[in-house]
Amino acid sequence: MQLVVARIGRAHGIKGELTVEVRTDEPELRLAPGAVLATEPSSVGPLTIAAGRVHSGRLLLRFEGVTDRTAAEGLRNTLLIAEVDPEEVPEDPEEFYDHQLIDLDVVTRDGTEVGRISEISHLPYQDLLVVRRPDGSEVLIPFVAEIVPEIDLEEQRAVIDPPTGLLDASQAEIAGSREES
């Protein structure tokens, strides 16, 4: 099975280094020197990681055969894809691969059906579960322990404890308002 593990960002410097948006909880395993990764678009790859380092909190990678800024810029926005055994699970029991979460039923703590996870949106500061509701609409659920306290893979469900207004905007509380002068 293939998993997207990163997206290539901007070139860094003049020697072919690139910033990388990490999309795996195991970058030391998936993005290590020597790793050969498929790409999307496939015409760009496969790419072999020659070296990696962290600079100002961002991962920088250099790929074999990419030796200057021009070549590096040509890789911008390319997805890096690792081949993973479908039976493999993350070491941490609180971590999940996207494929484990897709199609899980989503219910509230009291058992109320919310919908089904259709995709995972990976944002820089947190992930969101995209949940398709029975009426066809979507709701975005922040994938944090306070809101998603339970993932039960055996029962194929995610239990959520949504704050007021998350599932129904009409119930949202307004924190403040602006007064007109």
Short mmCIF file of C-alpha atoms in Angstrom, two decimals:
data_model
loop_
_atom_site.label_atom_id
_atom_site.label_comp_id
_atom_site.label_asym_id
_atom_site.label_seq_id
_atom_site.Cartn_x
_atom_site.Cartn_y
_atom_site.Cartn_z
CA MET A 1 0.00 0.00 0.00
CA GLN A 2 1.18 3.51 -0.72
CA LEU A 3 1.11 6.36 1.81
CA VAL A 4 1.83 10.03 1.18
CA VAL A 5 4.62 10.89 3.62
CA ALA A 6 5.51 14.44 2.54
CA ARG A 7 4.96 17.26 0.08
CA ILE A 8 7.95 19.09 -1.36
CA GLY A 9 7.98 22.84 -0.78
CA ARG A 10 10.38 25.58 -1.85
CA ALA A 11 14.01 25.27 -2.76
CA HIS A 12 16.40 26.27 0.03
CA GLY A 13 19.74 27.71 -1.00
CA ILE A 14 21.54 26.99 -4.26
CA LYS A 15 22.68 23.38 -3.81
CA GLY A 16 19.37 21.57 -4.38
CA GLU A 17 17.96 21.38 -0.86
CA LEU A 18 14.18 21.55 -0.50
CA THR A 19 11.79 22.28 2.34
CA VAL A 20 9.39 19.45 3.04
CA GLU A 21 5.91 19.44 4.58
CA VAL A 22 5.99 16.22 6.61
CA ARG A 23 2.82 14.10 6.50
CA THR A 24 3.97 11.15 8.56
CA ASP A 25 4.44 10.62 12.28
CA GLU A 26 7.57 8.61 11.48
CA PRO A 27 9.79 10.95 9.43
CA GLU A 28 12.97 9.38 10.80
CA LEU A 29 11.86 6.07 9.24
CA ARG A 30 10.12 7.22 6.05
CA LEU A 31 12.35 10.18 5.12
CA ALA A 32 15.79 8.83 6.01
CA PRO A 33 18.79 9.04 3.68
CA GLY A 34 18.68 6.18 1.21
CA ALA A 35 14.88 5.97 1.17
CA VAL A 36 13.46 5.59 -2.33
CA LEU A 37 10.06 7.25 -2.70
CA ALA A 38 7.49 7.20 -5.46
CA THR A 39 6.10 10.57 -6.49
CA GLU A 40 2.91 12.25 -7.63
CA PRO A 41 3.22 13.20 -10.42
CA SER A 42 4.92 9.90 -11.16
CA SER A 43 6.94 11.39 -14.04
CA VAL A 44 9.19 13.17 -11.48
CA GLY A 45 10.27 10.07 -9.58
CA PRO A 46 11.18 7.85 -8.03
CA LEU A 47 13.38 10.02 -5.83
CA THR A 48 16.15 8.80 -3.52
CA ILE A 49 16.90 10.86 -0.42
CA ALA A 50 20.58 11.76 -0.32
CA ALA A 51 20.56 13.78 2.91
CA GLY A 52 18.27 15.52 5.35
CA ARG A 53 18.53 18.03 8.14
CA VAL A 54 16.37 20.30 10.26
CA HIS A 55 16.82 24.03 9.79
CA SER A 56 14.77 26.59 11.76
CA GLY A 57 12.22 23.91 12.63
CA ARG A 58 11.71 22.75 9.02
CA LEU A 59 12.93 19.54 7.45
CA LEU A 60 15.22 20.05 4.48
CA LEU A 61 15.93 17.18 2.09
CA ARG A 62 18.38 16.75 -0.74
CA PHE A 63 17.71 14.14 -3.43
CA GLU A 64 20.20 12.22 -5.54
CA GLY A 65 20.68 13.94 -8.90
CA VAL A 66 19.22 17.25 -7.72
CA THR A 67 22.27 19.47 -7.37
CA ASP A 68 21.08 23.05 -7.93
CA ARG A 69 18.24 25.42 -7.17
CA THR A 70 16.71 25.18 -10.66
CA ALA A 71 16.40 21.39 -10.46
CA ALA A 72 15.03 21.68 -6.94
CA GLU A 73 12.36 24.23 -7.95
CA GLY A 74 11.15 21.74 -10.58
CA LEU A 75 10.13 19.39 -7.75
CA ARG A 76 7.99 21.92 -5.88
CA ASN A 77 4.55 20.59 -4.77
CA THR A 78 5.50 16.99 -5.59
CA LEU A 79 4.03 14.42 -3.19
CA LEU A 80 6.43 11.83 -1.78
CA ILE A 81 4.92 8.36 -1.44
CA ALA A 82 6.27 5.42 0.58
CA GLU A 83 5.37 1.78 0.06
CA VAL A 84 4.04 0.39 3.35
CA ASP A 85 2.89 -3.08 4.33
CA PRO A 86 -0.92 -2.83 4.81
CA GLU A 87 -0.65 -4.85 8.02
CA GLU A 88 1.88 -2.44 9.52
CA VAL A 89 0.60 -0.20 12.30
CA PRO A 90 2.30 2.74 14.03
CA GLU A 91 4.26 1.93 17.19
CA ASP A 92 2.28 4.44 19.25
CA PRO A 93 -1.28 3.17 19.93
CA GLU A 94 -2.52 6.79 19.76
CA GLU A 95 -1.33 7.17 16.14
CA PHE A 96 -3.15 6.01 13.04
CA TYR A 97 -2.50 5.82 9.33
CA ASP A 98 -5.03 7.62 7.14
CA HIS A 99 -6.22 4.34 5.59
CA GLN A 100 -7.15 3.06 9.07
CA LEU A 101 -9.45 6.05 9.64
CA ILE A 102 -11.13 6.37 6.24
CA ASP A 103 -14.69 4.96 6.29
CA LEU A 104 -14.94 4.75 10.09
CA ASP A 105 -18.41 5.57 11.39
CA VAL A 106 -18.45 8.71 13.53
CA VAL A 107 -20.76 8.85 16.56
CA THR A 108 -21.07 11.13 19.57
CA ARG A 109 -20.50 9.80 23.10
CA ASP A 110 -24.26 9.18 23.46
CA GLY A 111 -24.29 7.11 20.24
CA THR A 112 -25.81 9.71 17.90
CA GLU A 113 -24.73 9.04 14.32
CA VAL A 114 -22.74 11.90 12.79
CA GLY A 115 -21.50 10.33 9.55
CA ARG A 116 -18.48 8.60 8.08
CA ILE A 117 -14.86 9.76 7.70
CA SER A 118 -14.25 10.44 4.01
CA GLU A 119 -10.73 11.87 4.21
CA ILE A 120 -8.08 13.29 6.50
CA SER A 121 -6.97 16.87 5.90
CA HIS A 122 -3.38 17.45 7.04
CA LEU A 123 -2.87 21.08 7.99
CA PRO A 124 0.33 22.59 9.36
CA TYR A 125 -0.89 22.76 12.97
CA GLN A 126 -3.41 19.92 13.25
CA ASP A 127 -5.25 17.32 11.24
CA LEU A 128 -8.96 17.45 10.46
CA LEU A 129 -11.32 14.53 9.93
CA VAL A 130 -13.59 15.26 6.98
CA VAL A 131 -16.89 13.60 7.88
CA ARG A 132 -19.61 13.05 5.29
CA ARG A 133 -22.99 13.28 6.96
CA PRO A 134 -26.00 11.16 5.98
CA ASP A 135 -27.56 14.18 4.18
CA GLY A 136 -24.43 14.50 2.00
CA SER A 137 -23.01 17.58 3.74
CA GLU A 138 -19.56 17.58 5.33
CA VAL A 139 -18.34 18.59 8.76
CA LEU A 140 -14.70 19.13 9.73
CA ILE A 141 -13.70 17.62 13.07
CA PRO A 142 -10.35 18.66 14.62
CA PHE A 143 -8.44 15.42 15.21
CA VAL A 144 -7.42 16.15 18.80
CA ALA A 145 -7.94 13.97 21.88
CA GLU A 146 -10.36 16.42 23.53
CA ILE A 147 -12.78 16.16 20.59
CA VAL A 148 -12.00 12.63 19.34
CA PRO A 149 -11.40 10.70 22.57
CA GLU A 150 -11.80 7.22 21.07
CA ILE A 151 -10.86 5.42 17.87
CA ASP A 152 -12.07 1.82 17.87
CA LEU A 153 -10.67 0.03 14.83
CA GLU A 154 -12.31 -3.28 15.74
CA GLU A 155 -15.76 -1.67 15.88
CA GLN A 156 -14.86 0.59 12.91
CA ARG A 157 -15.93 3.78 14.67
CA ALA A 158 -14.66 7.08 15.96
CA VAL A 159 -16.33 8.50 19.05
CA ILE A 160 -16.41 12.29 19.28
CA ASP A 161 -17.23 14.75 22.04
CA PRO A 162 -17.92 17.89 20.00
CA PRO A 163 -18.02 21.33 21.58
CA THR A 164 -21.28 23.24 21.21
CA GLY A 165 -21.69 24.52 17.67
CA LEU A 166 -19.23 22.16 15.95
CA LEU A 167 -21.91 19.96 14.43
CA ASP A 168 -24.67 22.58 14.23
CA ALA A 169 -23.58 26.17 13.54
CA SER A 170 -26.94 27.47 14.78
CA GLN A 171 -25.94 26.37 18.30
CA ALA A 172 -22.57 28.13 18.21
CA GLU A 173 -21.90 30.62 20.96
CA ILE A 174 -20.58 33.98 19.90
CA ALA A 175 -17.60 34.95 22.04
CA GLY A 176 -17.82 38.67 21.43
CA SER A 177 -19.26 41.26 19.12
CA ARG A 178 -18.20 44.56 17.64
CA GLU A 179 -20.15 47.62 18.52
CA GLU A 180 -20.79 50.15 15.81
CA SER A 181 -19.63 53.69 16.56
#
